[in-house]
XYZ file of C-alpha atoms in Angstrom:
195
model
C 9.467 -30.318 31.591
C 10.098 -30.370 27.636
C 5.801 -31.581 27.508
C 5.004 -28.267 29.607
C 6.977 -26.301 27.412
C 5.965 -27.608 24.254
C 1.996 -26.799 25.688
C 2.557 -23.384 26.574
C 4.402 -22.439 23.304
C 1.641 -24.161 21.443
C -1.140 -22.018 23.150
C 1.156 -18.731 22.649
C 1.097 -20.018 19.154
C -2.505 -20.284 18.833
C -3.190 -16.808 21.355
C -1.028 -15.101 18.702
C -2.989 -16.676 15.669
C -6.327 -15.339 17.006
C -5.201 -11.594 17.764
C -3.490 -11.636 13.906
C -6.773 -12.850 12.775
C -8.666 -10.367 14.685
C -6.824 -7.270 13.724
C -6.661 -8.308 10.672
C -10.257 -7.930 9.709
C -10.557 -5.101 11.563
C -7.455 -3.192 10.891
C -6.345 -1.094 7.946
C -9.423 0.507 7.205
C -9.527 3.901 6.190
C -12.301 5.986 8.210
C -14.901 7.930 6.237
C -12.975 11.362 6.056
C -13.928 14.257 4.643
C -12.892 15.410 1.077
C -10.243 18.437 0.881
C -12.485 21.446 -0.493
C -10.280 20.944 -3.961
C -11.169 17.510 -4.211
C -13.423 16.621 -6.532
C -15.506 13.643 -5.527
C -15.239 10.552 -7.585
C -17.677 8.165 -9.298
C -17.819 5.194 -11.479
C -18.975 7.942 -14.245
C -15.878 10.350 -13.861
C -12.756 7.672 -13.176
C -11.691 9.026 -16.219
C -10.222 11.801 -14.423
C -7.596 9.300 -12.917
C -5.917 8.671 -16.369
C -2.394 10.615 -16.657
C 1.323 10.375 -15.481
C 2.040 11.974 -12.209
C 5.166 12.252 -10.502
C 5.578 10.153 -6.933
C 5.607 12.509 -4.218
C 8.661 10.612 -1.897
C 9.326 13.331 -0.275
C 7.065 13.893 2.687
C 6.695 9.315 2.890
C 8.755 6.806 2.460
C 9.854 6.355 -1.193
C 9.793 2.646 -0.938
C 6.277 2.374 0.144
C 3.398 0.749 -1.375
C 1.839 2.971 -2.834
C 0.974 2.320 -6.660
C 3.100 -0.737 -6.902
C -0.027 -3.402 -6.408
C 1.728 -5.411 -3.876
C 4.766 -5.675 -1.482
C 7.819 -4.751 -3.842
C 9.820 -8.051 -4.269
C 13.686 -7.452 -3.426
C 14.781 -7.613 -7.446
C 11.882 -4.408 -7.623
C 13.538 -3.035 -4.715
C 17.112 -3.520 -5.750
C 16.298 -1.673 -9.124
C 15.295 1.095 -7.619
C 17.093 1.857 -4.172
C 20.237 3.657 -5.377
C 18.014 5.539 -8.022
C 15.084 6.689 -5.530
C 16.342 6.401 -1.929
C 20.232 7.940 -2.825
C 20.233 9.975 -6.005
C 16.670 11.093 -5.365
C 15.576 10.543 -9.063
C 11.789 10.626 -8.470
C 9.608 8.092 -10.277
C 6.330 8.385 -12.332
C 2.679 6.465 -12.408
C 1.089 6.346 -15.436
C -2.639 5.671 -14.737
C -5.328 4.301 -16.845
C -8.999 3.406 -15.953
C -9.731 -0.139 -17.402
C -12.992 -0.494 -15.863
C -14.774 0.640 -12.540
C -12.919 -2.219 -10.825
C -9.400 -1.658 -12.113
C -6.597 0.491 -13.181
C -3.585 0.056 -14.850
C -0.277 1.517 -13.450
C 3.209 1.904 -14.800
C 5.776 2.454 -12.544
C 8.659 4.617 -14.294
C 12.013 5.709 -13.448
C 14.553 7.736 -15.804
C 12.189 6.566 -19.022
C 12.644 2.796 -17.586
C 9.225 1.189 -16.601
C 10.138 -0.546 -13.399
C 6.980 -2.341 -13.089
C 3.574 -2.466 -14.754
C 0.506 -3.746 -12.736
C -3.031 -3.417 -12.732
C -4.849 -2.091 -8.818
C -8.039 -4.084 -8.536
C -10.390 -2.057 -6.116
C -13.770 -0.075 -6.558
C -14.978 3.379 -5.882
C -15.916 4.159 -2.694
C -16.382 7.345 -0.548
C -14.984 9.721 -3.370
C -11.590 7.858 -3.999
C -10.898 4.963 -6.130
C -10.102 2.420 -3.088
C -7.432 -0.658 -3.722
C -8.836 -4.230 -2.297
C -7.256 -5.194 0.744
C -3.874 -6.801 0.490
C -3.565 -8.813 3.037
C -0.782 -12.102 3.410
C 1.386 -13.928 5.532
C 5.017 -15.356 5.831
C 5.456 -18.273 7.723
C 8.892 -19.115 8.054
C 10.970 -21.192 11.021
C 12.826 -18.254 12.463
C 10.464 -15.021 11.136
C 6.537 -14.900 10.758
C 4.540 -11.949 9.820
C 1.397 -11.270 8.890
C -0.059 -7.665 7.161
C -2.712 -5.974 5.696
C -2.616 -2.825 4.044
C -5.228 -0.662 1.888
C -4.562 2.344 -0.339
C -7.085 4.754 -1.710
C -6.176 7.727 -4.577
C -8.351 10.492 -4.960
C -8.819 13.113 -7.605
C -8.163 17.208 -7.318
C -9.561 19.898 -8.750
C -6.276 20.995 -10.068
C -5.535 17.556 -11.928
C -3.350 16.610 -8.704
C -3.586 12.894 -6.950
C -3.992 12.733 -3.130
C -3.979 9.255 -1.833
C -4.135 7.453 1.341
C -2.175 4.306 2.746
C -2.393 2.560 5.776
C -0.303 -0.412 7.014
C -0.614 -3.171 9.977
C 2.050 -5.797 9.993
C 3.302 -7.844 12.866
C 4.863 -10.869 13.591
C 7.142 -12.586 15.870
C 11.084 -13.970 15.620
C 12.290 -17.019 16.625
C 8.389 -18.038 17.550
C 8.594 -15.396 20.898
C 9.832 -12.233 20.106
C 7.163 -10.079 18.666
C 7.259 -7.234 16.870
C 5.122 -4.568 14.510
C 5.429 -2.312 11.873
C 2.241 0.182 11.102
C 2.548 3.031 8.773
C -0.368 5.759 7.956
C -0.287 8.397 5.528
C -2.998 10.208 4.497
C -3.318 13.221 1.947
C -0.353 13.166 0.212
C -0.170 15.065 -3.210
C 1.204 13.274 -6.343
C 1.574 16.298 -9.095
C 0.713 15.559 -12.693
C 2.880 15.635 -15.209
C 2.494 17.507 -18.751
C 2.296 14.980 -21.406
């Protein structure tokens, strides 16, 4: 009895394994969309544009999202910030500024206090400056997951951001219990701040 069971959770194991890998490579893409008619379309020759300090929009997406930090936020990153962002709404800033055509520095500010300073590897693409795909897994006894994500920030006429994040993550607890956690936003406006 134990061999049968020990079979079937090994090919649940390795069913699971090929639909992660499969969505994966095919998930959390962004479509080619059109640009907003204030958007001005973006090239290696006017990145430039990018450079400034703009103030997180958190308040049409999660505040705790992705977006500008690089990478997942670690729990000392998210500890920092939770009271400040998620209960006293204080909003936080990204300063941008084009290194090359393949990268951009960001600072990640809250009241004066850079929280975290990183720098977005990604390329231009379809009129946005598009991040590489993040993609990772956690293999642990009781919890696995797996995600991908991409994020995209494009430029508008008025000197505004608009960017673009899309999430897949799944996984399963306790090796049977599956679950998943997929997130989209799309055009959401980051203001720019005076300097």
């Amino acid at each position: 009895m134990k061999l049968i069971i020990h079979i079937y959770l090994k090919k649940i194991k390795v069913i699971l394994f090929v639909i992660a890998i499969a969505s994966l490579t095919s998930c959390a893409s962004f479509k080619k969309s059109k640009l907003s008619e204030n958007q001005t379309y973006l090239t290696d020759e006017n990145l430039n544009l990018l450079n400034g300090t703009y103030k997180n929009n958190m308040y049409k997406g999660p505040a705790l999202s992705e977006y500008f930090w690089g990478s997942r936020i670690n729990m000392k990153e998210f500890q920092s910030i939770y009271e400040l962002i998620s209960e006293k709404k204080v909003p936080y800033f990204i300063t941008l500024k084009v290194l090359d055509k393949n990268s951009l520095r960001v600072e990640i500010k809250v009241d004066e206090r850079i929280l975290k300073s990183n720098v977005i590897k990604g390329k231009v693409r379809n009129g946005y400056f598009e991040q590489n795909r993040k993609m990772g897994a956690v293999p642990v006894i009781l919890f696995n997951t797996i995600y991908s994500s991409k994020f995209r920030i494009g430029y508008l006429k008025d000197n505004n951001l608009i960017t673009d994040f899309k999430k897949i993550e799944f996984g399963t607890y306790y090796f049977l219990i599956p679950f998943s956690d997929n997130k989209e936003i799309n055009n959401l406006i980051h203001k720019k701040v005076d300097e």
